[in-house]
Tab-separated table of C-alpha atoms in Angstrom:
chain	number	residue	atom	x	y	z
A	1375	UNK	CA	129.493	97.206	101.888
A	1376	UNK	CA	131.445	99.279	104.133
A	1377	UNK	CA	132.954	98.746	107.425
A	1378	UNK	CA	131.854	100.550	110.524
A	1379	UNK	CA	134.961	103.098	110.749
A	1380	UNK	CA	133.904	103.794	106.691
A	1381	UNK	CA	130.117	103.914	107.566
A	1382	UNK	CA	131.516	106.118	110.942
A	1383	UNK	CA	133.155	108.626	108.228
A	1384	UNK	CA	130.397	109.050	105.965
A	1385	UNK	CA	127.731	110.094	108.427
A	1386	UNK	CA	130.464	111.986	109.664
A	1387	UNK	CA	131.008	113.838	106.487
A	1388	UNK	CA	127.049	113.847	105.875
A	1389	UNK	CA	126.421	115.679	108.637
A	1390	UNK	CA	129.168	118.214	108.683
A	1391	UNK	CA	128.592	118.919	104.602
A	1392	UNK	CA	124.753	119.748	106.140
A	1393	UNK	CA	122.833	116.952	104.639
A	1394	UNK	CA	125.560	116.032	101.790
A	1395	UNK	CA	124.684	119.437	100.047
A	1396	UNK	CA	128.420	120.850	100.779
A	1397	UNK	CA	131.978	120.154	100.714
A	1398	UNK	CA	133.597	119.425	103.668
A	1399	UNK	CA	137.869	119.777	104.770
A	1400	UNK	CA	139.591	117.102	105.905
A	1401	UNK	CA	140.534	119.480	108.980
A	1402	UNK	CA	136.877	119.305	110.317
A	1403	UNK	CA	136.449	115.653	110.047
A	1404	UNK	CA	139.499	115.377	111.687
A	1405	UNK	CA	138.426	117.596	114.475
A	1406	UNK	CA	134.990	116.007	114.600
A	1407	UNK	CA	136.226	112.376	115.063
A	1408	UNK	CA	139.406	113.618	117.664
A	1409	UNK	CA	141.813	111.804	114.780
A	1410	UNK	CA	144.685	113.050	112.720
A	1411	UNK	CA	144.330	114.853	109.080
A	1412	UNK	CA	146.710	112.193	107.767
A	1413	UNK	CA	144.457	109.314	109.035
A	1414	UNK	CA	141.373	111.555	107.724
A	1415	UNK	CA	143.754	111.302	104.376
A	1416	UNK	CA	143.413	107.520	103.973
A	1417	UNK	CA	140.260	106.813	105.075
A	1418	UNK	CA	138.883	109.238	102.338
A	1419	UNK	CA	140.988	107.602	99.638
A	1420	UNK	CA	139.202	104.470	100.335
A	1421	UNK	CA	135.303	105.891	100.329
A	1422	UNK	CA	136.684	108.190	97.158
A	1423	UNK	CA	137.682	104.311	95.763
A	1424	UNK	CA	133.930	102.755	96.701
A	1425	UNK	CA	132.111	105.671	95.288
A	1426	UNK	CA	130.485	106.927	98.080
A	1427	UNK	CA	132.491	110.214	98.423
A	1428	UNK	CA	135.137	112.052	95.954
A	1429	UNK	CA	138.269	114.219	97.130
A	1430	UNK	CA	140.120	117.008	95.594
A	1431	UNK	CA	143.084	117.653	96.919
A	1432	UNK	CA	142.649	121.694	98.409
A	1433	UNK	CA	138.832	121.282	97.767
A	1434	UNK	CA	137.425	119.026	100.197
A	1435	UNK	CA	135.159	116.386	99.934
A	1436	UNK	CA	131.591	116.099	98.626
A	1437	UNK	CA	129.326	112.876	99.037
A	1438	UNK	CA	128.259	111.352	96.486
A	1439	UNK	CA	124.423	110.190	95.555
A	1440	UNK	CA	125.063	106.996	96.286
A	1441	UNK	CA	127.533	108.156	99.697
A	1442	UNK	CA	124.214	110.348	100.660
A	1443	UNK	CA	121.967	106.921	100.121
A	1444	UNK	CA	124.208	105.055	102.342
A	1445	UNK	CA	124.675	107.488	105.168
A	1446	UNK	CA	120.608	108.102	105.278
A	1447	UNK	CA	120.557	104.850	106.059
A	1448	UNK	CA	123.005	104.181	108.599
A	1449	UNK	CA	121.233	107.646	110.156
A	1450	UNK	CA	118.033	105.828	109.618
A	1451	UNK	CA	118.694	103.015	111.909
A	1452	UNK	CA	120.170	104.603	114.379
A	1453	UNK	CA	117.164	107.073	115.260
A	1454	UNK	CA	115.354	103.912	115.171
A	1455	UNK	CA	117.541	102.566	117.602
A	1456	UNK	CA	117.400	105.413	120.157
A	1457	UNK	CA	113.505	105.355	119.880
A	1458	UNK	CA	113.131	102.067	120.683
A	1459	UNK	CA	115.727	102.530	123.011
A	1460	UNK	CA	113.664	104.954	124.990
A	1461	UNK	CA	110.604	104.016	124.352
A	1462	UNK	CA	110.133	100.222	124.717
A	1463	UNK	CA	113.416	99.578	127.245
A	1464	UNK	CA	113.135	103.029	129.011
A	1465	UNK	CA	116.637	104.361	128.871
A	1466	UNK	CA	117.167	108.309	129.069
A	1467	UNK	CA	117.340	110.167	126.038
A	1468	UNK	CA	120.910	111.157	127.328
A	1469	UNK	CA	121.961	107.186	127.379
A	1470	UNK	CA	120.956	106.471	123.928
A	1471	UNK	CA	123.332	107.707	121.551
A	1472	UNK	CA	126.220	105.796	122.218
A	1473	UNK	CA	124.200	102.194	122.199
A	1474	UNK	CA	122.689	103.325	118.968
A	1475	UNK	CA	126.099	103.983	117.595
A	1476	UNK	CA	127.030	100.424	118.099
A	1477	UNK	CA	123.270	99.297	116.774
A	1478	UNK	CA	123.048	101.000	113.523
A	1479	UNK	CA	126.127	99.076	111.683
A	1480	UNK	CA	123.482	96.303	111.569
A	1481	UNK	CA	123.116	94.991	108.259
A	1482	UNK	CA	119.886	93.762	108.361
A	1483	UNK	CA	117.085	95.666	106.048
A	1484	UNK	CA	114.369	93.249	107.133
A	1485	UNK	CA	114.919	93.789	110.553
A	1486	UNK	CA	115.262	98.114	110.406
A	1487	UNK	CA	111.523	97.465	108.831
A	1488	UNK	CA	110.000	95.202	111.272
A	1489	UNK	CA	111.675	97.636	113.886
A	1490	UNK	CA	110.183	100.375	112.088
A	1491	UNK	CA	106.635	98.713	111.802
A	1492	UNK	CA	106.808	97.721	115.594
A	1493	UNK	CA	107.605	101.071	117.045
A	1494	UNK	CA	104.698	102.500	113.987
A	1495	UNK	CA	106.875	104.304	111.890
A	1496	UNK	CA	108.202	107.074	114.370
A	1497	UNK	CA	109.125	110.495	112.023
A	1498	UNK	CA	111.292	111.847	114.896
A	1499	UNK	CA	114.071	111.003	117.453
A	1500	UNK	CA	114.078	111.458	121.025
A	1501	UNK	CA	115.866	114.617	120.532
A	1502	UNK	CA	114.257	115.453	117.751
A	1503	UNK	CA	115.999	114.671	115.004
A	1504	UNK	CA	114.054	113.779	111.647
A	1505	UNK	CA	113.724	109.876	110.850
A	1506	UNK	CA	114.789	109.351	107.395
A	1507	UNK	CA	112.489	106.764	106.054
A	1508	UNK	CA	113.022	103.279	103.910
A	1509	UNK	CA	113.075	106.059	100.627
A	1510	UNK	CA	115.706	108.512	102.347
A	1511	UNK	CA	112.880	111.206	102.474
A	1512	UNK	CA	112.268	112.794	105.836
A	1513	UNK	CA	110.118	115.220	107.977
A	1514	UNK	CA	110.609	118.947	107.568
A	1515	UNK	CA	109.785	121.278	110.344
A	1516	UNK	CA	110.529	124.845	110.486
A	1517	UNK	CA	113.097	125.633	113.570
A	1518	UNK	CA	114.625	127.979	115.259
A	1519	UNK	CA	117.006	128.782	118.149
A	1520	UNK	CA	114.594	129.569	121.458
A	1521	UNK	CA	117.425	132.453	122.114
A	1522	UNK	CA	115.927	134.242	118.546
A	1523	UNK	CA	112.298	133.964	119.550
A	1524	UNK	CA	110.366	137.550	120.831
A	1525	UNK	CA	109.808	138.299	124.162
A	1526	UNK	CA	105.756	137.507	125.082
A	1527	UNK	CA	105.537	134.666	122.539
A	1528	UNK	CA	105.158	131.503	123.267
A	1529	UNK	CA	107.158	128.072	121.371
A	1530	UNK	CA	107.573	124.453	122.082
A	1531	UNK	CA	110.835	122.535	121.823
A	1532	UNK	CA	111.340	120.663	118.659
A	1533	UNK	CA	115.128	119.600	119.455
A	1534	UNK	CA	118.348	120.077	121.017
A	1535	UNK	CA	121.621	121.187	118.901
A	1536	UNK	CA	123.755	119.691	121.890
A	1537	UNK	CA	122.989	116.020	122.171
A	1538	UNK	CA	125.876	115.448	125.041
A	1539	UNK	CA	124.899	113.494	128.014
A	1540	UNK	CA	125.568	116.441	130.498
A	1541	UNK	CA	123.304	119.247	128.345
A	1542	UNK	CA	120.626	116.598	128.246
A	1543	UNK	CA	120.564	115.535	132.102
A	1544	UNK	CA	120.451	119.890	132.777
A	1545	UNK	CA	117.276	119.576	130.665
A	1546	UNK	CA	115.919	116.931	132.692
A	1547	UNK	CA	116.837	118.861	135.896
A	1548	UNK	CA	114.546	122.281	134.544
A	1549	UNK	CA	111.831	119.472	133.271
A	1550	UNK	CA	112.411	120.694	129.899
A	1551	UNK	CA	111.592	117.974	126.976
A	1552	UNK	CA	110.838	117.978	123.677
A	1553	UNK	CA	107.241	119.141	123.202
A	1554	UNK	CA	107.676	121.474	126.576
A	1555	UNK	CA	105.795	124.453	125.834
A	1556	UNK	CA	107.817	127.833	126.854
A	1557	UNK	CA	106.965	131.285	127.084
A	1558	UNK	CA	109.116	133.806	126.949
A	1559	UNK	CA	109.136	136.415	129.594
A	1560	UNK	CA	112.293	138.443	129.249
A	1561	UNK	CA	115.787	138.807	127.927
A	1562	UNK	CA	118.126	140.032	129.869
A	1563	UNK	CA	120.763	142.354	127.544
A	1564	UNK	CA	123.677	142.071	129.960
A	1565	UNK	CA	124.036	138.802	129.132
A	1566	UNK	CA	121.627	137.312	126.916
A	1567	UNK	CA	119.739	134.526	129.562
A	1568	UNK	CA	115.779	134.757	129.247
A	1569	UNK	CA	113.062	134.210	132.015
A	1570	UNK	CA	111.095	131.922	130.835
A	1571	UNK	CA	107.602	129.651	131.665
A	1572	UNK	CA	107.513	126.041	131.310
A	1573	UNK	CA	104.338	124.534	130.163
A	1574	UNK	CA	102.591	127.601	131.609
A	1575	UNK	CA	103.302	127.295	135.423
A	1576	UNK	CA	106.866	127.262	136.012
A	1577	UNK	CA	109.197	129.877	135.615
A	1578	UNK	CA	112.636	129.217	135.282
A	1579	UNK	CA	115.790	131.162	133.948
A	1580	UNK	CA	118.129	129.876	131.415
A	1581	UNK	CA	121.716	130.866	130.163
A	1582	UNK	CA	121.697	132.269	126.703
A	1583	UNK	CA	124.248	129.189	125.475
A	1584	UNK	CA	120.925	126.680	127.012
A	1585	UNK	CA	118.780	129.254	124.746
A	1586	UNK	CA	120.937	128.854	121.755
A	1587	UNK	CA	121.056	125.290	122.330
A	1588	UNK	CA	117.438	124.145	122.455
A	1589	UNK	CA	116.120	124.493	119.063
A	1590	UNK	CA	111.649	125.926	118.394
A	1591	UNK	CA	109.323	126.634	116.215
């Protein structure tokens, strides 16, 4: 059992070490969670103690099978969360992540199955995100940033990279969800923003950071 600043630093160090498959500096945990390299320092000490992680000093830190078990699950219930979130009590995608962040230190496997079961097994998040399920396996689907795809084809939106509350309401100002169906109609070289049409009737015009941002296939 961990508590929720340990569970905090292993999805933490999940994510960063893309999906537990490398090792990741103390520096950029630090940086991610706005905290000092010497508190990063301790903190690892103690998951290196449970198991879930081990440190070498200079070499970073690599999760451990049992530290990638753990953090699918804590990921698990808090995509949950921000589904039922949005679906069932109808908050904004851009409201969700923080309540799920309190949510998923629930330690409750019977419930994160009936919520599962009750919201019929859901494979993605509202922004996309894959739903690990009770095994840790999860959906695969083949991305890319919108700002890579050709001029004249046409993609729909599969996810965002930037989850923050002020990308997200911009979305919902150009009407652009996941699922929203885009064509591309030009890039402009000076400075990388495309033309683009929404859903095949509205044309709209997007930086090339937005581009990079909003993630295709």
């Amino acid at each position: 059992m961990l508590s929720f600043a340990e569970e905090n630093y292993l999805k933490t160090i999940y994510h960063l070490s893309e999906n537990g498959a490398n090792s990741v500096s103390t520096n950029a945990i630090a940086e991610t969670l706005n905290t000092k390299p010497a508190s990063v320092s301790d903190m690892i000490r103690k998951l290196d103690k449970k198991g879930v992680v081990t440190y070498v000093k200079y070499q970073g830190v690599n999760i451990s099978s049992e530290g990638r078990t753990y953090a699918l699950k804590i990921i698990r219930k808090h995509r949950l969360w921000e589904v039922f979130l949005v679906n069932k009590l109808r908050f904004n995608w851009d409201q969700v992540h923080e309540v799920a962040e309190q949510l998923e230190h629930i330690q409750s496997p019977l419930l994160i199955e009936r919520l599962d079961d009750f919201l019929g097994k859901p494979k993605f998040d509202p922004h996309g995100d894959p739903i690990p399920d009770e095994h840790g396996n999860f959906a695969s689907v083949e991305k890319h940033p919108l700002s890579e795809s050709n001029i004249d084809s046409t993609v729909v939106i599969r996810g965002v990279q930037d989850t923050s509350s002020i990308f997200l309401k911009y979305l919902d100002k150009l009407n652009i969800k996941i699922g929203t169906q885009i064509t591309i109609n030009d890039k402009i070289p000076f400075d990388g923003s495309m033309e683009i049409t929404l859903d095949g009737h509205r044309e709209v015009s997007i930086s090339k950071e937005v581009a990079n941002n909003l993630m295709v296939s």
